[in-house]
Amino acid sequence: MPNVIYLLVFDRHLAEAIVSERYPSEGPHYLEKIIQAGFDVPQPHQTDLNHELLRNIDAICGSPAEDFLVRFMNVFYDVIAAEIRTPRDLIRLTNALSVTWPGVGGEVDRADFVAVEALRLFRPGVYRAVRDNKESLCGAGDKYGRSGRDLKAETDALFLGSVDVKEHERMRRVLMRLFPRLESVWNNLSYGEDSVSKWTRERLVCSEEHFESYFRFSIGDNVLPREEIEALIARASDGEFVKQKLREALAITRKNGKTKAMLILDELNFHAEKILDKDVEPLLSAVFELGDELDVESDKAGAFDIGNNQLRIHWLLRRLTLDRFDLGSRSKIFIEAARKAALSWLLDFSQSAYGDYHPREGKNAEPEEKCLTTETDAKSLRQTALSRLRAASQSDELVRSRRLAYLLFMWRDLADDEGAEVRAWTASRMKGDAMIAVFAKAFTSHSWSQGLGMAGLGDRVAKRNTRAGVDSIDKILDKAAFRARVEETAGKNTQDEAGAAVREFLAAWKRQDENPHD
C-alpha cells in the first residue's frame, strides 16, 4: 500500500533457520524478497548493560553502604557483570531478583546474593555444585589440612566440571571472590578465625551460619534477623530490654533443639565491636544477672559443637573489654556487673578472674593485658562469692541450683577450711528424704556412647550411660552416712520423680562399686 512502511524487528539468524526448515531451497534469499532495506542493530556496549543492571539492582535491593561499596563492585565486575552479555540476560536477572530478594531482604549480603542468583540463572552446573558442597566452601582453610596437586584437581572436578576449559581460570576467580577458602587451594593463601568472624558478621555466603539463606530464599531459625541484633546493639544500655529479649529467646526452641538465646549470644560476640564503650557495663550487668538462667542443658555442646552458653558469656565479656579498656577500667566494669550476678555465674566468673593470677598447677599466670580484673578485685570477688554462697545456703537458692554439686565443691575451696563448713551444712540437710533426692540428682550425670562394631558397622544410635559422681564426694559430705540415707530412701519405693532419681543414682553407684575401672 502506498505510504505504508512496515518495520520488522527480529533475530536474523533465528528467522533464517526457521525459513530454511520450511523452504530448504530458499534459505536467506526468501527474506531478501520481503525485506527491502535491512539494518543490523549493533550489540549494546557492556558499559551500558552494567549501568542498567546497577540501576535495577539499586531499585530492587537498595544501595550498599559506603563501607561495603568496594567489595560490592569487586563482586559485581568479577562475578555478575561477566554473565550479562545481552539485554535479555539483564532482564532475566532483574526479573529473578524482583521475586527472590524480598524473601531475604536485609538478612544477606546484597552483592553475594545477586552473584549467587547470576550463577543460578547462567551457570546452573556451578550453582548446583556450590549449593551441595557447603562443607568445602565455608570457613577458612581445608579442615583436613590437605594441600597440593591432588586437592586442586579434586576441587576443579567438583566445581568446574560443567565449565568449558577456556573459562576455568575466570570461574576460579569467581568462586574465590565468593568463597575465600578456595584461595588456600588455588592460590596457596589462607585466612584466620578473625576473617571468619568478619564474614559471619557481614552475613556473607561463605559464612556457615548464613550459607543456606542464599539458597532457600529465606532465613532459617539458625539465623538471627538483622533487625533484632541491631536493636540489641542500639539498646545495649537498657538492661531490662536485654533481659526481656534473652528470656523470650530462652523460651524459643529451634529445630536443632537449641534455644534462640544461644543465637543472641553468638551474634553479640560477632558484633561486639559495634557496642559503644558506655554500653558495655550495663549490657554485661544484664547478662551476668541472667547467667544461671542461660545455663540450659539444650545449649551445651554436642559431639560436634563447641562450647555452651557459659562459655559464650566468657567469650563475650573478653571481646567487649580486653582490647578497648585498660586493666583498671575493665576491673571496675566487672565489679559493677557482678553486683547482681546470678550465684553460679558469680562463682564461675570470680574463679576465672582469680585464676588469671593463681592458675592451676602447671599453668603460668596471665600477663596483665589479658587479666580480667586487678588482683585486689579478683580476691574481693572471691570473698563476695563466698558471702553469696553462705547466704544462699540459708535459703532455698542453693538447693534449687542446677549446679548444686559444683557450688558445694566451690564452697569448700573458697572457705579454705578442709570442707568443715560445707560438710556441716550437708550433714544438717541429709535428714530429709526430699534433700536426699536433691543430692542424688546433683551427683548424677549422663553421657552418650556408640559402639564402633566390626568392620566399621557400628551402632546407628547412641546409648545413654548414667554415672554417680561420688569419687570425691567425701570432701563435701559424710560419704558413708550419705550412702546409708540413699539406700534407706530408695527402699521406700516411692513412685514419684524424686524416688526414681534416688534409685537411678543408687543403681549407678552400685555398678561403679562392682566395676571401679569402667
Coordinates of C-alpha atoms in Angstrom, one line a residue:
M1 CA 0.0 0.0 0.0
P2 CA 1.3 3.4 -0.8
N3 CA 2.8 5.5 2.0
V4 CA 2.8 2.5 4.4
I5 CA 6.1 1.2 5.8
Y6 CA 6.4 -2.0 7.8
L7 CA 9.1 -2.1 10.5
L8 CA 10.2 -5.6 11.4
V9 CA 12.4 -6.3 14.3
F10 CA 13.8 -9.9 14.5
D11 CA 16.8 -12.1 15.1
R12 CA 18.1 -12.7 11.6
H13 CA 19.9 -16.0 12.3
L14 CA 16.8 -17.4 14.0
A15 CA 14.5 -16.3 11.3
E16 CA 16.7 -17.7 8.5
A17 CA 16.9 -21.0 10.3
I18 CA 13.1 -21.3 10.6
V19 CA 12.6 -20.3 6.9
S20 CA 15.2 -22.9 5.8
E21 CA 13.2 -25.6 7.6
R22 CA 10.1 -24.8 5.6
Y23 CA 11.8 -23.8 2.3
P24 CA 15.2 -25.5 2.2
S25 CA 16.0 -24.2 -1.3
E26 CA 15.4 -20.6 -0.4
G27 CA 17.2 -20.0 2.9
P28 CA 18.4 -16.4 3.3
H29 CA 17.1 -15.5 -0.1
Y30 CA 13.5 -15.8 1.0
L31 CA 13.8 -12.9 3.5
E32 CA 15.5 -10.8 0.8
K33 CA 12.3 -10.9 -1.2
I34 CA 10.4 -9.5 1.7
I35 CA 12.9 -7.1 3.3
Q36 CA 13.7 -4.1 1.0
A37 CA 16.2 -2.4 3.5
G38 CA 17.9 -4.3 6.3
F39 CA 20.0 -3.0 9.1
D40 CA 21.9 -4.9 11.7
V41 CA 21.4 -3.4 15.2
P42 CA 24.7 -3.3 17.0
Q43 CA 25.3 -5.2 20.2
P44 CA 24.9 -3.0 23.3
H45 CA 28.1 -1.8 25.0
Q46 CA 29.0 -3.8 28.1
T47 CA 29.2 -0.5 29.9
D48 CA 25.6 0.3 29.1
L49 CA 24.5 -3.1 30.3
N50 CA 26.4 -2.7 33.5
H51 CA 25.0 0.7 34.2
E52 CA 21.4 -0.5 33.6
L53 CA 21.9 -3.6 35.7
L54 CA 23.3 -1.5 38.6
R55 CA 20.3 0.8 38.3
N56 CA 18.0 -2.2 38.5
I57 CA 19.8 -3.7 41.5
D58 CA 19.6 -0.4 43.3
A59 CA 15.9 -0.2 42.6
I60 CA 15.2 -3.8 43.9
C61 CA 17.9 -4.4 46.6
G62 CA 19.0 -0.9 47.6
S63 CA 22.4 0.7 47.5
P64 CA 25.3 -0.8 49.5
A65 CA 26.7 1.2 52.4
E66 CA 29.9 3.1 51.7
D67 CA 31.9 0.6 53.8
F68 CA 30.7 -2.2 51.6
L69 CA 30.9 -0.4 48.2
V70 CA 34.4 -1.6 47.2
R71 CA 33.5 -5.3 47.9
F72 CA 30.2 -4.9 46.1
M73 CA 31.8 -3.6 43.0
N74 CA 34.5 -6.3 43.1
V75 CA 31.8 -9.0 43.2
F76 CA 29.8 -7.1 40.6
Y77 CA 32.6 -7.0 38.0
D78 CA 34.2 -10.4 38.7
V79 CA 31.0 -12.5 39.1
I80 CA 27.9 -10.7 37.9
A81 CA 28.7 -8.4 35.0
A82 CA 30.7 -11.1 33.2
E83 CA 27.5 -13.2 32.8
I84 CA 25.4 -10.3 31.4
R85 CA 26.0 -10.2 27.6
T86 CA 22.7 -9.2 26.2
P87 CA 19.6 -7.2 27.2
R88 CA 17.8 -10.5 27.6
D89 CA 20.3 -11.6 30.2
L90 CA 19.9 -8.4 32.1
I91 CA 16.1 -8.7 32.1
R92 CA 16.3 -12.4 33.2
L93 CA 18.4 -11.5 36.2
T94 CA 16.3 -8.4 37.1
N95 CA 13.1 -10.4 37.0
A96 CA 14.6 -13.1 39.2
L97 CA 15.8 -10.6 41.8
S98 CA 12.4 -8.9 41.9
V99 CA 11.0 -12.3 43.1
T100 CA 13.7 -13.8 45.3
W101 CA 15.2 -10.7 47.0
P102 CA 12.1 -9.8 49.1
G103 CA 12.2 -13.2 50.8
V104 CA 15.6 -12.5 52.4
G105 CA 15.7 -8.7 52.3
G106 CA 18.4 -7.3 54.6
E107 CA 19.4 -10.7 56.0
V108 CA 22.1 -11.4 53.5
D109 CA 24.8 -9.5 51.7
R110 CA 23.4 -8.0 48.5
A111 CA 26.5 -8.5 46.4
D112 CA 26.7 -12.1 47.3
F113 CA 23.0 -12.7 46.8
V114 CA 23.0 -11.1 43.3
A115 CA 26.1 -13.1 42.4
V116 CA 24.5 -16.4 43.5
E117 CA 21.4 -15.6 41.5
A118 CA 23.5 -14.9 38.5
L119 CA 25.2 -18.3 38.9
R120 CA 21.7 -19.9 39.3
L121 CA 20.5 -18.5 36.0
F122 CA 23.6 -18.6 33.8
R123 CA 25.8 -21.2 35.4
P124 CA 23.4 -23.9 36.7
G125 CA 26.1 -26.6 36.9
V126 CA 28.3 -24.4 39.1
Y127 CA 25.3 -23.3 41.1
R128 CA 24.4 -26.8 42.0
A129 CA 27.9 -27.7 42.9
V130 CA 28.1 -24.7 45.2
R131 CA 24.8 -25.4 46.8
D132 CA 25.6 -29.0 47.5
N133 CA 29.1 -28.5 48.9
K134 CA 28.8 -26.2 51.9
E135 CA 31.4 -28.1 53.9
S136 CA 34.1 -27.5 51.2
L137 CA 33.4 -23.8 50.8
C138 CA 32.6 -22.2 54.1
G139 CA 35.2 -21.3 56.8
A140 CA 38.9 -20.8 56.4
G141 CA 41.3 -23.4 55.0
D142 CA 40.9 -27.1 54.4
K143 CA 39.7 -28.7 57.7
Y144 CA 41.7 -31.8 57.0
G145 CA 45.0 -29.9 56.3
R146 CA 45.2 -31.2 52.8
S147 CA 47.1 -29.4 50.0
G148 CA 48.8 -29.9 46.7
R149 CA 48.0 -31.0 43.3
D150 CA 45.5 -33.7 44.3
L151 CA 43.3 -31.3 46.2
K152 CA 43.4 -28.8 43.3
A153 CA 42.4 -31.5 40.8
E154 CA 39.6 -32.7 43.2
T155 CA 38.3 -29.1 43.6
D156 CA 38.4 -28.4 39.8
A157 CA 36.5 -31.6 39.1
L158 CA 33.9 -30.7 41.8
F159 CA 33.2 -27.1 40.9
L160 CA 34.3 -26.7 37.3
G161 CA 33.1 -29.9 35.7
S162 CA 30.3 -28.1 33.9
V163 CA 32.5 -25.2 32.7
D164 CA 34.4 -25.0 29.4
V165 CA 38.1 -25.4 29.9
K166 CA 38.7 -22.0 28.4
E167 CA 36.7 -20.4 31.2
H168 CA 38.2 -22.3 34.1
E169 CA 40.6 -19.5 35.1
R170 CA 37.8 -17.0 35.2
M171 CA 35.4 -19.3 37.2
R172 CA 38.2 -19.9 39.7
R173 CA 38.3 -16.2 40.2
V174 CA 34.5 -16.1 40.6
L175 CA 34.5 -18.8 43.2
M176 CA 37.4 -17.4 45.1
R177 CA 35.8 -14.0 45.2
L178 CA 32.7 -15.6 46.9
F179 CA 34.5 -18.3 48.9
P180 CA 37.9 -17.1 50.1
R181 CA 38.6 -20.6 51.5
L182 CA 39.2 -21.7 47.9
E183 CA 42.2 -19.4 47.8
S184 CA 44.0 -21.9 50.0
V185 CA 43.5 -24.5 47.2
W186 CA 44.1 -22.4 44.1
N187 CA 46.4 -19.6 45.4
N188 CA 48.0 -21.1 48.5
L189 CA 46.6 -18.2 50.6
S190 CA 44.9 -18.8 54.0
Y191 CA 42.7 -16.9 56.3
G192 CA 42.3 -16.9 60.1
E193 CA 39.4 -17.0 62.6
D194 CA 39.2 -13.2 62.6
S195 CA 38.3 -13.3 59.0
V196 CA 35.7 -16.0 59.6
S197 CA 34.1 -13.8 62.3
K198 CA 34.1 -10.9 59.9
W199 CA 32.4 -12.9 57.2
T200 CA 29.8 -14.1 59.7
R201 CA 29.2 -10.6 61.0
E202 CA 28.7 -9.4 57.4
R203 CA 26.4 -12.4 56.6
L204 CA 28.4 -13.4 53.5
V205 CA 27.6 -16.6 51.6
C206 CA 31.0 -18.0 52.8
S207 CA 29.7 -18.0 56.4
E208 CA 28.5 -21.4 57.6
E209 CA 25.7 -19.7 59.6
H210 CA 24.3 -17.8 56.6
F211 CA 25.2 -20.0 53.6
E212 CA 21.7 -21.7 53.4
S213 CA 19.8 -18.4 53.3
Y214 CA 21.2 -17.8 49.8
F215 CA 19.6 -21.0 48.5
R216 CA 16.3 -21.3 50.3
F217 CA 15.4 -17.6 49.7
S218 CA 14.5 -17.1 53.4
I219 CA 16.4 -17.2 56.6
G220 CA 16.1 -20.3 58.8
D221 CA 15.8 -20.5 62.5
N222 CA 19.6 -20.8 62.8
V223 CA 20.0 -17.2 61.9
L224 CA 19.0 -14.2 64.0
P225 CA 17.2 -11.5 61.9
R226 CA 19.5 -8.5 61.4
E227 CA 16.9 -6.0 62.8
E228 CA 16.9 -8.0 66.1
I229 CA 20.7 -7.9 66.6
E230 CA 20.7 -4.2 65.6
A231 CA 18.0 -3.4 68.2
L232 CA 20.1 -5.2 70.9
I233 CA 23.2 -3.3 69.9
A234 CA 21.3 0.1 69.9
R235 CA 19.7 -0.6 73.3
A236 CA 22.6 -2.4 74.9
S237 CA 22.4 0.1 77.8
D238 CA 18.8 -0.9 78.6
G239 CA 19.3 -3.8 81.0
E240 CA 15.6 -4.6 81.2
F241 CA 15.2 -4.7 77.4
V242 CA 18.2 -7.0 77.1
K243 CA 17.0 -9.3 79.9
Q244 CA 13.5 -9.4 78.3
K245 CA 14.9 -10.4 74.9
L246 CA 17.1 -13.1 76.4
R247 CA 14.3 -14.6 78.5
E248 CA 11.9 -14.6 75.4
A249 CA 14.7 -16.3 73.4
L250 CA 15.2 -19.0 76.1
A251 CA 11.5 -20.0 75.6
I252 CA 12.1 -20.5 71.8
T253 CA 13.5 -23.9 70.8
R254 CA 14.8 -24.2 67.3
K255 CA 14.7 -27.2 65.0
N256 CA 18.1 -28.4 66.3
G257 CA 16.8 -28.4 69.8
K258 CA 18.9 -25.4 71.0
T259 CA 17.4 -22.1 72.1
K260 CA 17.3 -18.8 70.4
A261 CA 19.2 -17.3 73.3
M262 CA 22.3 -19.2 72.1
L263 CA 21.9 -17.3 68.7
I264 CA 21.7 -14.0 70.5
L265 CA 24.9 -14.6 72.5
D266 CA 26.7 -15.7 69.3
E267 CA 25.6 -12.6 67.4
L268 CA 26.6 -10.3 70.3
N269 CA 30.1 -11.9 70.1
F270 CA 30.3 -11.3 66.4
H271 CA 29.2 -7.7 66.7
A272 CA 30.9 -6.8 70.0
E273 CA 32.9 -4.1 68.4
K274 CA 29.7 -2.2 67.5
I275 CA 28.7 -1.9 71.1
L276 CA 29.6 1.6 72.5
D277 CA 32.1 1.8 75.4
K278 CA 29.4 3.4 77.6
D279 CA 27.0 0.5 77.0
V280 CA 29.5 -2.3 77.9
E281 CA 28.9 -2.3 81.7
P282 CA 25.0 -2.2 81.5
L283 CA 25.0 -5.0 78.9
L284 CA 27.3 -7.2 81.0
S285 CA 25.3 -6.5 84.1
A286 CA 22.1 -7.7 82.4
V287 CA 23.9 -10.8 81.1
F288 CA 25.5 -11.6 84.4
E289 CA 22.2 -11.3 86.2
L290 CA 20.8 -13.9 83.8
G291 CA 23.9 -16.1 83.9
D292 CA 22.3 -19.1 85.6
E293 CA 19.1 -18.9 83.5
L294 CA 21.1 -19.0 80.4
D295 CA 22.9 -22.2 81.5
V296 CA 20.5 -24.5 79.8
E297 CA 21.2 -28.2 79.0
S298 CA 20.0 -27.9 75.4
D299 CA 22.6 -25.3 74.5
K300 CA 25.5 -27.4 75.8
A301 CA 28.0 -28.7 73.3
G302 CA 27.2 -31.9 71.5
A303 CA 29.6 -34.2 69.7
F304 CA 30.4 -31.7 67.0
D305 CA 29.6 -28.4 68.7
I306 CA 32.0 -26.3 70.8
G307 CA 31.0 -24.5 74.0
N308 CA 27.9 -23.7 75.9
N309 CA 26.2 -20.5 77.0
Q310 CA 28.5 -20.0 79.9
L311 CA 31.5 -20.1 77.6
R312 CA 29.7 -17.8 75.2
I313 CA 29.4 -15.3 78.0
H314 CA 33.1 -15.7 78.8
W315 CA 33.9 -15.1 75.1
L316 CA 31.6 -12.0 75.0
L317 CA 33.0 -10.3 78.1
R318 CA 36.5 -10.7 76.7
R319 CA 35.5 -9.4 73.3
L320 CA 33.9 -6.4 74.9
T321 CA 36.7 -5.4 77.2
L322 CA 40.2 -6.8 76.6
D323 CA 41.1 -4.7 73.6
R324 CA 39.3 -1.4 74.5
F325 CA 39.8 -0.9 78.2
D326 CA 42.9 -0.8 80.4
L327 CA 43.1 -3.2 83.4
G328 CA 41.7 -0.7 86.0
S329 CA 38.8 0.4 83.8
R330 CA 37.7 -3.1 82.9
S331 CA 38.1 -4.2 86.5
K332 CA 35.6 -1.6 87.6
I333 CA 33.2 -2.7 84.9
F334 CA 33.3 -6.3 86.1
I335 CA 33.0 -5.4 89.8
E336 CA 29.8 -3.4 88.9
A337 CA 28.4 -6.1 86.7
A338 CA 29.0 -8.7 89.4
R339 CA 26.8 -6.9 92.0
K340 CA 23.6 -8.5 90.8
A341 CA 25.2 -11.6 89.1
A342 CA 23.5 -14.9 89.4
L343 CA 25.0 -17.2 92.1
S344 CA 26.5 -19.9 90.0
W345 CA 27.8 -17.5 87.3
L346 CA 29.3 -15.2 90.0
L347 CA 31.4 -18.2 91.3
D348 CA 32.3 -19.1 87.7
F349 CA 33.5 -15.6 86.9
S350 CA 35.3 -15.0 90.2
Q351 CA 37.1 -18.3 89.7
S352 CA 38.2 -17.1 86.2
A353 CA 39.4 -13.7 87.4
Y354 CA 41.3 -15.2 90.3
G355 CA 42.8 -17.9 88.1
D356 CA 44.5 -15.2 86.0
Y357 CA 46.8 -14.6 88.9
H358 CA 46.7 -18.0 90.6
P359 CA 46.5 -20.6 87.8
R360 CA 46.2 -24.3 88.2
E361 CA 49.4 -26.3 88.7
G362 CA 51.5 -26.4 85.5
K363 CA 50.0 -23.2 84.1
N364 CA 51.5 -19.7 84.0
A365 CA 49.8 -16.6 85.3
E366 CA 48.3 -14.4 82.6
P367 CA 50.1 -11.2 81.6
E368 CA 48.4 -8.0 82.8
E369 CA 46.8 -7.2 79.4
K370 CA 44.9 -10.4 79.5
C371 CA 43.7 -10.3 83.1
L372 CA 40.1 -9.6 83.6
T373 CA 40.5 -7.6 86.9
T374 CA 43.1 -6.3 89.2
E375 CA 44.5 -8.9 91.7
T376 CA 42.9 -7.0 94.5
D377 CA 39.5 -7.0 92.8
A378 CA 39.9 -10.7 92.0
K379 CA 40.4 -11.5 95.7
S380 CA 37.4 -9.3 96.5
L381 CA 35.2 -11.2 94.1
R382 CA 36.1 -14.5 95.8
Q383 CA 35.0 -13.1 99.1
T384 CA 31.8 -11.8 97.6
A385 CA 31.1 -15.2 96.1
L386 CA 31.7 -16.9 99.4
S387 CA 29.3 -14.5 101.2
R388 CA 26.7 -15.1 98.5
L389 CA 27.1 -18.9 98.9
R390 CA 26.7 -18.7 102.6
A391 CA 23.6 -16.5 102.2
A392 CA 22.2 -18.9 99.6
S393 CA 22.7 -21.9 101.9
Q394 CA 20.3 -20.2 104.4
S395 CA 17.6 -20.0 101.9
D396 CA 16.3 -22.3 99.1
E397 CA 18.6 -20.6 96.5
L398 CA 21.4 -23.0 96.9
V399 CA 19.2 -26.1 96.9
R400 CA 17.4 -25.0 93.7
S401 CA 20.6 -24.5 91.7
R402 CA 21.1 -26.8 88.7
R403 CA 24.8 -26.8 89.6
L404 CA 24.5 -27.7 93.2
A405 CA 27.4 -30.2 93.1
Y406 CA 29.7 -27.5 91.6
L407 CA 28.6 -24.9 94.2
L408 CA 29.3 -27.3 97.1
F409 CA 32.8 -28.0 95.9
M410 CA 33.4 -24.3 95.3
W411 CA 32.2 -23.6 98.8
R412 CA 34.9 -25.9 100.2
D413 CA 37.6 -24.2 98.1
L414 CA 36.6 -20.7 99.0
A415 CA 36.1 -21.3 102.7
D416 CA 39.6 -22.9 102.8
D417 CA 38.8 -24.9 105.9
E418 CA 39.2 -28.5 104.6
G419 CA 35.5 -28.7 104.0
A420 CA 34.3 -28.2 107.6
E421 CA 31.7 -25.6 106.8
V422 CA 30.2 -27.3 103.8
R423 CA 30.2 -30.7 105.5
A424 CA 28.3 -29.3 108.4
W425 CA 25.7 -27.9 106.1
T426 CA 25.3 -31.1 104.1
A427 CA 25.0 -33.1 107.3
S428 CA 22.2 -30.9 108.5
R429 CA 20.4 -31.4 105.2
M430 CA 20.6 -35.2 104.9
K431 CA 17.9 -35.7 107.4
G432 CA 15.1 -35.2 104.9
D433 CA 14.2 -37.6 102.1
A434 CA 13.5 -34.7 99.8
M435 CA 17.0 -33.4 100.2
I436 CA 18.5 -36.9 99.5
A437 CA 16.7 -36.8 96.2
V438 CA 18.1 -33.3 95.5
F439 CA 21.6 -34.6 96.3
A440 CA 21.1 -37.7 94.1
K441 CA 20.1 -35.6 91.1
A442 CA 23.0 -33.2 91.7
F443 CA 25.6 -36.1 91.7
T444 CA 24.1 -38.0 88.8
S445 CA 25.5 -37.4 85.3
H446 CA 24.8 -38.8 81.9
S447 CA 26.9 -39.4 78.8
W448 CA 26.3 -41.0 75.4
S449 CA 28.4 -43.6 73.6
Q450 CA 28.2 -45.5 70.3
G451 CA 29.8 -48.8 69.5
L452 CA 32.2 -49.0 66.5
G453 CA 31.3 -52.5 65.7
M454 CA 33.1 -54.9 63.4
A455 CA 34.5 -53.7 60.0
G456 CA 33.1 -50.2 60.7
L457 CA 29.5 -51.3 61.1
G458 CA 28.9 -49.5 64.4
D459 CA 25.8 -48.5 66.2
R460 CA 23.4 -46.2 64.4
V461 CA 22.2 -44.6 67.6
A462 CA 23.9 -43.7 70.9
K463 CA 23.4 -45.3 74.2
R464 CA 22.9 -43.3 77.4
N465 CA 25.2 -44.0 80.3
T466 CA 24.4 -43.0 83.9
R467 CA 27.2 -42.3 86.3
A468 CA 27.2 -41.4 90.0
G469 CA 29.7 -38.6 90.8
V470 CA 30.9 -39.9 94.1
D471 CA 34.7 -40.1 93.5
S472 CA 35.5 -37.0 95.6
I473 CA 32.2 -36.7 97.4
D474 CA 33.7 -37.3 100.8
K475 CA 35.3 -33.8 100.6
I476 CA 31.9 -32.1 101.0
L477 CA 29.8 -34.7 102.9
D478 CA 30.0 -37.8 105.0
K479 CA 30.0 -40.5 102.3
A480 CA 29.1 -43.4 104.5
A481 CA 26.2 -41.6 106.1
F482 CA 25.0 -40.4 102.7
R483 CA 25.1 -43.9 101.2
A484 CA 23.0 -45.2 104.1
R485 CA 20.4 -42.5 103.6
V486 CA 20.3 -43.1 99.9
E487 CA 19.7 -46.8 100.4
E488 CA 17.1 -46.0 103.1
T489 CA 15.2 -43.6 100.8
A490 CA 15.4 -45.9 97.8
G491 CA 14.0 -48.7 99.9
K492 CA 10.8 -46.8 100.5
N493 CA 10.0 -47.4 96.8
T494 CA 8.1 -44.2 96.3
Q495 CA 6.8 -43.8 92.7
D496 CA 7.3 -40.1 92.3
E497 CA 10.1 -38.4 90.3
A498 CA 12.2 -37.9 93.4
G499 CA 12.1 -41.6 94.3
A500 CA 13.1 -42.6 90.7
A501 CA 16.0 -40.2 90.8
V502 CA 17.3 -41.8 94.0
R503 CA 17.0 -45.3 92.7
E504 CA 18.8 -44.4 89.4
F505 CA 21.6 -42.8 91.4
L506 CA 22.0 -45.8 93.7
A507 CA 22.0 -48.2 90.8
A508 CA 24.8 -46.3 89.1
W509 CA 26.7 -46.2 92.4
K510 CA 26.4 -49.9 92.8
R511 CA 27.6 -50.6 89.2
Q512 CA 30.7 -48.4 89.9
D513 CA 31.4 -50.3 93.1
E514 CA 31.3 -53.6 91.1
N515 CA 33.3 -52.2 88.2
P516 CA 35.5 -49.5 89.6
H517 CA 37.6 -49.2 86.4
D518 CA 34.7 -48.7 84.0

